[in-house]
Coordinates of C-alpha atoms in Angstrom, one line a residue:
X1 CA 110.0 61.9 152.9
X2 CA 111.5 59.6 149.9
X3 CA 108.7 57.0 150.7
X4 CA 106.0 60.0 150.3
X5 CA 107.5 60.8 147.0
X6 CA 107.7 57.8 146.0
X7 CA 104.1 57.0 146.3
X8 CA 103.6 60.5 144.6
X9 CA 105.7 59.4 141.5
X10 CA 104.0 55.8 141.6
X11 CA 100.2 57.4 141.3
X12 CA 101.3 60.1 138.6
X13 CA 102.8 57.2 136.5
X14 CA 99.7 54.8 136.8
X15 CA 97.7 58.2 136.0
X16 CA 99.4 58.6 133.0
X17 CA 99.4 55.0 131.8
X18 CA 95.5 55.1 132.6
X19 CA 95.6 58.2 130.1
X20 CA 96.9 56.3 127.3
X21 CA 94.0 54.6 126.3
X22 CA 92.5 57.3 125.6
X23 CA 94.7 59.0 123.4
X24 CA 94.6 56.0 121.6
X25 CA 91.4 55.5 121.3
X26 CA 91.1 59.3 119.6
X27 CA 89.7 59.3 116.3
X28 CA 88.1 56.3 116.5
X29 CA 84.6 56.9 114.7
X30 CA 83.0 60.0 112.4
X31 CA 81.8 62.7 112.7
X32 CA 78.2 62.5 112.3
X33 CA 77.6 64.5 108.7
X34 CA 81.2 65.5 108.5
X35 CA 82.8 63.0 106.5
X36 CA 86.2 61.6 107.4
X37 CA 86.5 63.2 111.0
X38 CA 87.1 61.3 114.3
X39 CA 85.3 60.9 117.1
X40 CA 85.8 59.6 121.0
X41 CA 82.3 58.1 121.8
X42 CA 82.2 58.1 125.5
X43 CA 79.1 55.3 127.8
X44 CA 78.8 58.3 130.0
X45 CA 79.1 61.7 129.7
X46 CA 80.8 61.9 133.2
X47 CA 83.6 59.2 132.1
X48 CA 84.7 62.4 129.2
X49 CA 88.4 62.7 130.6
X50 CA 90.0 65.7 129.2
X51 CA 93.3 64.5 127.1
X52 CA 96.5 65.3 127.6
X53 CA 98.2 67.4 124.8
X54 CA 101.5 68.5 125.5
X55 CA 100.8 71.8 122.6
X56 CA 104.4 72.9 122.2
X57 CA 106.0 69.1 121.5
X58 CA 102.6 68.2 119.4
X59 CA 104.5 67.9 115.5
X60 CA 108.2 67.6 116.7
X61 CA 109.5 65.2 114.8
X62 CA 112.9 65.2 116.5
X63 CA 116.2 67.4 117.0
X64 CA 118.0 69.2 114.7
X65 CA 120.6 67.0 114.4
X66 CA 118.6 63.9 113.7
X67 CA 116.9 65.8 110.6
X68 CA 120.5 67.0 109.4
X69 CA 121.4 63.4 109.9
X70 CA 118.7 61.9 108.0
X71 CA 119.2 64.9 105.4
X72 CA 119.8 63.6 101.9
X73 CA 119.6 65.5 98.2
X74 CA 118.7 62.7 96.4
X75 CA 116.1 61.5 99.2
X76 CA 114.9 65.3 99.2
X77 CA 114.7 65.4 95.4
X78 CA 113.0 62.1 95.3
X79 CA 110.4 63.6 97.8
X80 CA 109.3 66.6 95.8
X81 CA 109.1 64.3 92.7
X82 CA 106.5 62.0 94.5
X83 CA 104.7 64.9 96.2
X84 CA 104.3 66.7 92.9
X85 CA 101.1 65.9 90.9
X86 CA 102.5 65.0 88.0
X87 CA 104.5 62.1 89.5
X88 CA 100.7 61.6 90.7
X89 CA 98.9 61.7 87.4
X90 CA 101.7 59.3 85.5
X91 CA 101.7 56.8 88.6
X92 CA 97.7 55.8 88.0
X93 CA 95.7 59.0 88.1
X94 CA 95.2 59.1 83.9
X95 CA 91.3 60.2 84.6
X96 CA 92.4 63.8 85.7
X97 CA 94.8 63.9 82.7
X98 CA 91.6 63.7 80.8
X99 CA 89.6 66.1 82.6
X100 CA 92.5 68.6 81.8
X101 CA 92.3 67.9 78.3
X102 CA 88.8 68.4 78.4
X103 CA 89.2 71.7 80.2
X104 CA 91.7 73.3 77.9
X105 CA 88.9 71.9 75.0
X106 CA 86.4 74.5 76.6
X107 CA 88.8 77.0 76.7
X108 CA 89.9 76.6 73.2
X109 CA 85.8 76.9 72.6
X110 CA 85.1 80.2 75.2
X111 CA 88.8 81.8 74.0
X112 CA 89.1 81.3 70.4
X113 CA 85.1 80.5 69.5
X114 CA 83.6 82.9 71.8
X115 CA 80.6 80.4 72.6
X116 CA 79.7 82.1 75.5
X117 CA 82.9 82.8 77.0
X118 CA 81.9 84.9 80.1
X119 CA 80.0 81.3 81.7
X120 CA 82.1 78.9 79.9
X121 CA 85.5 80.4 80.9
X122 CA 84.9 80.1 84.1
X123 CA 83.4 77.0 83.9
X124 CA 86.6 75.4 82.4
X125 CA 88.7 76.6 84.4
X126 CA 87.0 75.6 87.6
X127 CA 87.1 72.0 86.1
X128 CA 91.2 72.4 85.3
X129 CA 91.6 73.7 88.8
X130 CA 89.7 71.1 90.6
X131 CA 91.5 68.2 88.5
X132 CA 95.0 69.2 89.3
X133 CA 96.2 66.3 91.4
X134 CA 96.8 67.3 94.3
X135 CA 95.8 70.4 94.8
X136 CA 93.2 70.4 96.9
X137 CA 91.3 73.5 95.9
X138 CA 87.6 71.5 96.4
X139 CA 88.5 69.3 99.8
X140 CA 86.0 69.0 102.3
X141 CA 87.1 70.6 105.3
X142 CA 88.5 68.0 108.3
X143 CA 87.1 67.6 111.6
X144 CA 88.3 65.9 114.9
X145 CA 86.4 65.3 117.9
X146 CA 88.5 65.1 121.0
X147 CA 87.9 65.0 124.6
X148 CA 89.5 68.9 125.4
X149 CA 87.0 71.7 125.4
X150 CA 90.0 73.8 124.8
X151 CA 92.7 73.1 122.2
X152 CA 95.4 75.5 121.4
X153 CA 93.7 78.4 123.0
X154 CA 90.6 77.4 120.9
X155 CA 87.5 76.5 122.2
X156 CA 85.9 73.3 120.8
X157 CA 82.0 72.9 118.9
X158 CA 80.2 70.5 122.0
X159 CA 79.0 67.2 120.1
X160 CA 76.1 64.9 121.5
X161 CA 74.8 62.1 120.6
X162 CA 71.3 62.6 121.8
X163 CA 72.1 63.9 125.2
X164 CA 75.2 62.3 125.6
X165 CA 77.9 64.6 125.6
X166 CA 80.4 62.9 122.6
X167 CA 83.2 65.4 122.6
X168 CA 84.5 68.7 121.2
X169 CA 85.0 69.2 117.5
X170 CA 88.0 71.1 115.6
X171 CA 88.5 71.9 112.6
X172 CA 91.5 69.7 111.8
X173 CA 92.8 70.7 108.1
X174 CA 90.8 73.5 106.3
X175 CA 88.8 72.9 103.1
X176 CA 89.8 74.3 99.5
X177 CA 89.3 77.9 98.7
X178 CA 86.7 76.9 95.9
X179 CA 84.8 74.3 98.8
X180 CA 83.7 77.5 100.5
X181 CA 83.0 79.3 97.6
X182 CA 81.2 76.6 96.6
X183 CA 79.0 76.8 99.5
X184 CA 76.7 79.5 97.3
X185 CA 75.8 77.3 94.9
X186 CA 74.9 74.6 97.2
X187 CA 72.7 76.2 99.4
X188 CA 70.8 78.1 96.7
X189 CA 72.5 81.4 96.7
X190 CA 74.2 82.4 93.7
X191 CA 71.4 81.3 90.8
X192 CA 68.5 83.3 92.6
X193 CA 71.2 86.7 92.4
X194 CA 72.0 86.0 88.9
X195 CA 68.5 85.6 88.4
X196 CA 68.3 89.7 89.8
X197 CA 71.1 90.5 87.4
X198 CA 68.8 88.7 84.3
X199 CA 66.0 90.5 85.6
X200 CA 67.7 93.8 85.9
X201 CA 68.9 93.5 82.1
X202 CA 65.3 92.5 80.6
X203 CA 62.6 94.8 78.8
X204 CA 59.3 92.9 79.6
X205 CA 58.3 95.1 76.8
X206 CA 57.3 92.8 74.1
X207 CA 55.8 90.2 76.0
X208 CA 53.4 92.8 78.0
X209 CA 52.4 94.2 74.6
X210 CA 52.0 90.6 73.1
X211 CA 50.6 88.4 76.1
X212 CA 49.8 85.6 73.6
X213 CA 53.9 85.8 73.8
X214 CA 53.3 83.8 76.8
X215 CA 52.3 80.3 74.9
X216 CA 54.9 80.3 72.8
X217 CA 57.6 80.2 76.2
X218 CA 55.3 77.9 77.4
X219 CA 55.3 75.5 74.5
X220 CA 59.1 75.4 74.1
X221 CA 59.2 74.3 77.8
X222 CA 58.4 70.6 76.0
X223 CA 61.9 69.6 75.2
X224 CA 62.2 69.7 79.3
X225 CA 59.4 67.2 79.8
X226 CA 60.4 65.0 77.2
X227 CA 63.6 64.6 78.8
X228 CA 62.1 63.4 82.1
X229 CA 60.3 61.0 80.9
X230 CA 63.3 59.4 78.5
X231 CA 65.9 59.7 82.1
X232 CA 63.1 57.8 83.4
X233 CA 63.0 55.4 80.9
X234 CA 66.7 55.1 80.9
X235 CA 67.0 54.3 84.3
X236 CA 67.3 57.7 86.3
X237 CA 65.2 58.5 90.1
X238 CA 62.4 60.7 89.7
X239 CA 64.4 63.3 91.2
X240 CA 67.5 62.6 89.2
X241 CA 65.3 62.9 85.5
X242 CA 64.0 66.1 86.7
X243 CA 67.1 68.0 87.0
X244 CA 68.2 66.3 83.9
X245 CA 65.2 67.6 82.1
X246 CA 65.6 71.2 82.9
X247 CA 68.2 71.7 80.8
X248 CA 66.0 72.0 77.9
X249 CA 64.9 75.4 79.8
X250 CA 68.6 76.6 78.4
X251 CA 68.8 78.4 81.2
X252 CA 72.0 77.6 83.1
X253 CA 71.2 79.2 86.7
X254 CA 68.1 77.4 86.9
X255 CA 69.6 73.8 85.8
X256 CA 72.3 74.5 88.6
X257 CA 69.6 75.8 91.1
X258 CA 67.0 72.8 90.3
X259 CA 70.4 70.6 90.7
X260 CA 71.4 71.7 94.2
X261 CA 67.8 70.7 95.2
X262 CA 67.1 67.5 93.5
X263 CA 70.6 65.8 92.8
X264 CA 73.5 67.2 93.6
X265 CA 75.8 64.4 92.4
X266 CA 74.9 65.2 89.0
X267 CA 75.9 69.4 89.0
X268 CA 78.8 69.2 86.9
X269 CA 77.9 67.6 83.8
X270 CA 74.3 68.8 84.1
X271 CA 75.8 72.5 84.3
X272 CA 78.2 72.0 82.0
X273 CA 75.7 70.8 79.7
X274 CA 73.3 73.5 80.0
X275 CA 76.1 76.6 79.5
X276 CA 77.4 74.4 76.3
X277 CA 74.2 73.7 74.8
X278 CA 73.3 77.6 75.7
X279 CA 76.7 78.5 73.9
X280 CA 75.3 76.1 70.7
X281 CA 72.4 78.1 70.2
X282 CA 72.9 79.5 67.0
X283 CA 74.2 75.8 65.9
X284 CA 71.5 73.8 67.0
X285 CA 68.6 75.8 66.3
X286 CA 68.5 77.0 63.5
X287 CA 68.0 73.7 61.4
X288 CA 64.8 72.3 63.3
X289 CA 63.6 75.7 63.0
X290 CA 63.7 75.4 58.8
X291 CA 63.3 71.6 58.9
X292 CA 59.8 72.6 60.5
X293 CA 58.7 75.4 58.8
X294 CA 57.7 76.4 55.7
X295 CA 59.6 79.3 53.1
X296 CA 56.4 81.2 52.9
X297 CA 55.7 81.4 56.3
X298 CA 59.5 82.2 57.3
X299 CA 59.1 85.1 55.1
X300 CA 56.0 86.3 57.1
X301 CA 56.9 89.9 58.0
X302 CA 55.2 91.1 61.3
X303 CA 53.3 94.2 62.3
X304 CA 54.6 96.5 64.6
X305 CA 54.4 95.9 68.4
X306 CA 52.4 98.4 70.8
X307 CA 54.1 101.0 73.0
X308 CA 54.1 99.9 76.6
X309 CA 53.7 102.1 79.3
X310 CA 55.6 102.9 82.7
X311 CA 52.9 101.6 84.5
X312 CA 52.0 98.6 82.9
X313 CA 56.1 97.9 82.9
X314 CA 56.5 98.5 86.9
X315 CA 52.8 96.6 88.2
X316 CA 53.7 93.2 86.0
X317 CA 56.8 92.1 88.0
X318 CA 54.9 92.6 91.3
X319 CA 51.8 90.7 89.7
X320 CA 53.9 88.1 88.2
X321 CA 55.5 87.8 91.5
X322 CA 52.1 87.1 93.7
X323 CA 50.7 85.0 91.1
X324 CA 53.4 82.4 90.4
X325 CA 54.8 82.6 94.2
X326 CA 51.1 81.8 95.5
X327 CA 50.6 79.0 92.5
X328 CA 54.0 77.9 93.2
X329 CA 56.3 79.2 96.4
X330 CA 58.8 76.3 95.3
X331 CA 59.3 79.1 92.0
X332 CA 59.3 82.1 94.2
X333 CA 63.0 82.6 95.0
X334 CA 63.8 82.5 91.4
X335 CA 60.9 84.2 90.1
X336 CA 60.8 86.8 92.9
X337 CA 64.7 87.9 91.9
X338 CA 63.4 87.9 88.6
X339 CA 61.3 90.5 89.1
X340 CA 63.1 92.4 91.8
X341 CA 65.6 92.9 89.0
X342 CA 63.2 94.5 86.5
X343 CA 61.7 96.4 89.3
X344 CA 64.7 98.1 90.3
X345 CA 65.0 98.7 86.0
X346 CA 61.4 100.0 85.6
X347 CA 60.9 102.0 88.7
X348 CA 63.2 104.6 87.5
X349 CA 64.1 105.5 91.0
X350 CA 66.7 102.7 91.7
X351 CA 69.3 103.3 89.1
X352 CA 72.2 103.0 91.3
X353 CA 70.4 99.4 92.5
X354 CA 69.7 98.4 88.7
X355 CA 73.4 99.6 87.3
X356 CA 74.9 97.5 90.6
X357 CA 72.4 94.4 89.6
X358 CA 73.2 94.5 86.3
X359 CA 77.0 94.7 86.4
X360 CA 79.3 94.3 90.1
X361 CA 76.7 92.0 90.9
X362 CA 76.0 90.2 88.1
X363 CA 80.1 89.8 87.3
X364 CA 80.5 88.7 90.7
X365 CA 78.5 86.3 91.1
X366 CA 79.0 84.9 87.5
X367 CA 82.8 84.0 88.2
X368 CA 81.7 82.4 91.9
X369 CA 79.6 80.1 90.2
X370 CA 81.2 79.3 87.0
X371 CA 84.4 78.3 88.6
X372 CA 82.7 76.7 91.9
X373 CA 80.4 74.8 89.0
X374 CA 83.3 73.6 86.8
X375 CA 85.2 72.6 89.7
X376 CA 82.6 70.1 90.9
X377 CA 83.5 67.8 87.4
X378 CA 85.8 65.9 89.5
X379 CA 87.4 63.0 87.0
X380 CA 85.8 60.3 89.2
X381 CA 82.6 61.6 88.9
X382 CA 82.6 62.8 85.4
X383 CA 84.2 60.1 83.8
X384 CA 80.9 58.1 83.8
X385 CA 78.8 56.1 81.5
X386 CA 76.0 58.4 83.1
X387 CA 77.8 61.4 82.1
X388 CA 77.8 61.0 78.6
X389 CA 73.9 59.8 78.5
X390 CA 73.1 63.4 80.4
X391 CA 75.0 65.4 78.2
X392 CA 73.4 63.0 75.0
X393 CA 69.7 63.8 76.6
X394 CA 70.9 67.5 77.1
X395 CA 70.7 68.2 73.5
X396 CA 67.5 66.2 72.9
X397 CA 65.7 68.2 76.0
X398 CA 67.4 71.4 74.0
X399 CA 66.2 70.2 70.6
X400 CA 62.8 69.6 72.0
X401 CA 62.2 72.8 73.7
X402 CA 63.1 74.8 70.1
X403 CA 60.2 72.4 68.1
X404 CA 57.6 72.9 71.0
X405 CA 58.0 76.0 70.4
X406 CA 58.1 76.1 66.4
X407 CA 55.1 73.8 66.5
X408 CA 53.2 76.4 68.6
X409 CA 54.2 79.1 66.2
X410 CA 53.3 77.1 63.3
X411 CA 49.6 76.5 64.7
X412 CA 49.4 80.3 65.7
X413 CA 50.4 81.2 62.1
X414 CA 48.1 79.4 60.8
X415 CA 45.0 80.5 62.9
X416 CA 45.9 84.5 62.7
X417 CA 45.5 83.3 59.0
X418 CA 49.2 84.5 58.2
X419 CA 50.2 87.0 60.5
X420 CA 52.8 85.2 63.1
X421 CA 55.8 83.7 61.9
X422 CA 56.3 81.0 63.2
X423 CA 60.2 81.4 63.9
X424 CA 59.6 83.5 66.7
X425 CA 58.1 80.4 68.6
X426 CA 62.0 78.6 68.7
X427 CA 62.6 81.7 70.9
X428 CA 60.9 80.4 73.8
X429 CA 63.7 78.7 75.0
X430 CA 65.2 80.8 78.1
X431 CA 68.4 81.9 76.2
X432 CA 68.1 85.8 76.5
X433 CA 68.7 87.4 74.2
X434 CA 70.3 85.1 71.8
X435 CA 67.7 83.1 71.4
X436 CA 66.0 86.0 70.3
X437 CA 68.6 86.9 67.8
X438 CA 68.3 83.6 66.1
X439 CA 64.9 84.0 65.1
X440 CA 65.6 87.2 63.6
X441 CA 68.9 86.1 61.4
X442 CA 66.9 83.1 60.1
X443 CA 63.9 85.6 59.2
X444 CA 66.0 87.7 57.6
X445 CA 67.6 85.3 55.4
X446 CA 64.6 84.2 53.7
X447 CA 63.4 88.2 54.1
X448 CA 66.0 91.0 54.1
X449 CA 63.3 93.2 55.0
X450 CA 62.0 91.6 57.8
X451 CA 62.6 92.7 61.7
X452 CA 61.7 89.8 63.9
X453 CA 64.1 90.6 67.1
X454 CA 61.4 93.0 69.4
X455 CA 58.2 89.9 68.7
X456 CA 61.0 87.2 69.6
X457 CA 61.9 88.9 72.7
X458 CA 58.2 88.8 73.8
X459 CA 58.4 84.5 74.3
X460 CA 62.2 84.4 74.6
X461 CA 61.2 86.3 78.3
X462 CA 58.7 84.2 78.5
X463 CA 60.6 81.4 78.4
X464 CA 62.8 83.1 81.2
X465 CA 59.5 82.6 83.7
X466 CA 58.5 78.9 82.1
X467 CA 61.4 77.5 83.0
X468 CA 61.4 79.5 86.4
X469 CA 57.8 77.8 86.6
X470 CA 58.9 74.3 85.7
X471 CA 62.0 74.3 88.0
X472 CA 59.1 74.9 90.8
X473 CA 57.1 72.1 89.7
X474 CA 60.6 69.5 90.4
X475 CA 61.1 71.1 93.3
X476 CA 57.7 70.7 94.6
X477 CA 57.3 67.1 93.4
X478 CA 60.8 65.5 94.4
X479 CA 62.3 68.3 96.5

């Protein structure tokens, strides 16, 4: 009977020595597409020998008395010291020291300056959360692949490589909150619904009742061109130069949505230059708009606009739609939220889905994707040569966009022999409505009397769906 055991005892032991290999061998290559996990490649997919995980012992790091043992205060207060992320920062990290700075600099702009606070708080606050050191709030989740299809009561994701059965995945650590969050803006989610909320908030009014409107938002769609071609010039990919370009559309969700398609890499100073530059309106506009017009023609004072009916206001967001989505599906998830927006406004039988759009909605989403924006100007990607020439070519694509559109508005003066002034063309740029409300406080300083607000609106909407348009057109040519 003690030989039999012993030959028992003798084949358990080589089992388990046989098993060792294997556990050591764990986390030996990556996930495919996830990162940093592990992974146990296996020849064939009948060698895949489950491995041995004794669950309850897995983390014990010894008794009791050993930890009391190795117990010290100073060791302990020496431990939270290099754990915490100042220790971090002083010991090498300076760059997120910087990125901080520059956070609480946006604050100090959306807080005390009120340029744009309700995008740019957000925004700067995503980017101090995500540079604390430390803190983890953007990490990538962790996976492992191991050999047991079940792992504390869980069962694993099957992985093959072609029909080879690799393994079973776990998560291993979970991502940051703002990762997941995050996940809107990457796969297109959150621009398109604030798009709705825009939509939901906008009188087509003026531009139905002044179609030629729709020149003038075409025009100031320039600065975005002009910008491609310098990135191009400067050393950008095709792909790259076209997301840099759209922020002279000075519309933030479409620079981050045009972003997520074309080059994701470059989302945080691309967004953060498109909300600024948005936020700089009244700043930056206002002298190309004098430097390229004349005092007589500022002073033009405009004739009232025509009333607009219900039914003209509820069939153009369904033409619109079918137009632009057939000339250009790429445009169609933007532009089709758009519209669904002003629907639910001008149908008059959706209130509850206009008032929702317009506000929960709207404030929702709006916090999602400032934060989950800010917090992807990581120092070590921000803190780049690159950086500075997008936010430098940010304001020239901006710049652009307002002359296209005064040039426009200069010619159109000119051949309605005097009765278009020519500020409302620096409108066309996609900043509703305060684009809008430039034009009319620069028309009103060289005429009190003048009312240019209700003819701006017509090409500052306008601009809304060129930009839409030329997002479409990246999409479609390096998508």
């Amino acid at each position: 009977m003690k030989k039999i055991l012993s030959v028992f005892l003798g084949l358990a032991l080589c089992c388990m020595l046989a098993a060792l290999p294997v556990c050591a061998e764990e986390a030996a290559a990556p996930a495919p597409g996830e990162g940093s996990g592990y992974a146990t490649l296996v020849a064939e997919p009948e060698s895949l020998i489950p491995v041995y995980v004794d669950e309850e012992a897995e983390g014990a790091e010894g008794t009791v008395e050993q930890a009391m043992a190795d117990f010290s205060v100073g060791g302990t207060i020496m431990g939270l010291v290099k754990d915490s992320g100042l220790y971090d920062m002083v010991t090498g990290n300076w760059k997120s020291g910087v990125m901080i700075l520059i956070a609480f600099l946006l604050l100090y702009l959306a807080i005390v300056k009120q340029f744009e606070p309700l995008l740019l708080m957000p925004i700067a606050f995503g980017m101090l959360l995500t540079n604390l050191p430390l803190a983890g709030i953007m990490d990538e989740p962790i996976y492992e692949i191991i050999s047991n299809p079940t792992y504390h009561g869980k069962a694993g994701v099957p992985i093959y490589n072609g029909d080879m059965l690799v393994g079973y995945q776990y998560v291993k650590q979970n991502g940051g909150l703002l990762y997941y969050l995050y996940q809107g803006v990457k796969l297109g989610i959150f621009p398109p619904l604030i798009f709705m909320g825009v939509g939901a908030m906008t009188d087509f009014g003026p531009l139905i009742a002044n179609p030629i409107s729709l020149l003038l938002g075409a025009a100031a769609q320039l600065g975005i061109f002009l910008a491609f071609l310098l990135a191009l010039v400067l050393g950008f990919s095709p792909a790259e130069a076209g997301a840099i370009g759209i922020i002279g559309g000075a519309d933030g969700p479409t620079a981050i949505y045009v972003t997520t398609k074309l080059a994701p890499g470059l989302l945080g100073p691309i967004a953060i230059a498109a909300y600024s530059y948005m936020a700089l309106v009244p700043v930056i506009q206002p002298p190309i708009m004098k430097a390229f017009t004349s005092k007589k023609d500022r002073q033009i004072v405009m004739g009232q606009l025509r009333p607009v009916s219900k039914t003209e206001k509820i069939v153009f967001p369904i033409i619109v739609t079918v137009l632009v989505s057939l000339l250009l599906p790429s445009a169609a998830p933007l532009i089709g939220s758009l519209m669904l927006g002003n629907l639910f406004k001008e149908s008059g039988v959706t209130e509850r889905l206009s008032k929702t759009a317009q506000n929960e909605l709207m404030n929702i989403v709006t916090i999602f994707l400032g934060v989950t924006v800010g917090a992807t100007a990581k120092a070590e990607t921000f803190l780049q040569l690159r950086t500075l020439m997008i936010i430098a070519m940010g304001i020239f694509a901006f710049g652009g966009g307002t002359l296209g559109g005064v040039l426009l508005g200069n010619l159109m003066c000119k051949l309605s022999g005097g009765k278009i002034n020519p500020l409302i063309g620096s409108a066309g740029v996609s900043a509703v409505p305060m684009a809008a409300r430039v034009s009319q406080k620069v028309g009103q300083q060289e005429n009190p009397s003048n009312f240019l607000l209700m003819h701006a609106m017509g090409p500052n909407v306008a601009g809304v769906i060129g930009s839409a348009v030329a997002a479409g057109v990246f999409i479609s040519m390096f998508g």
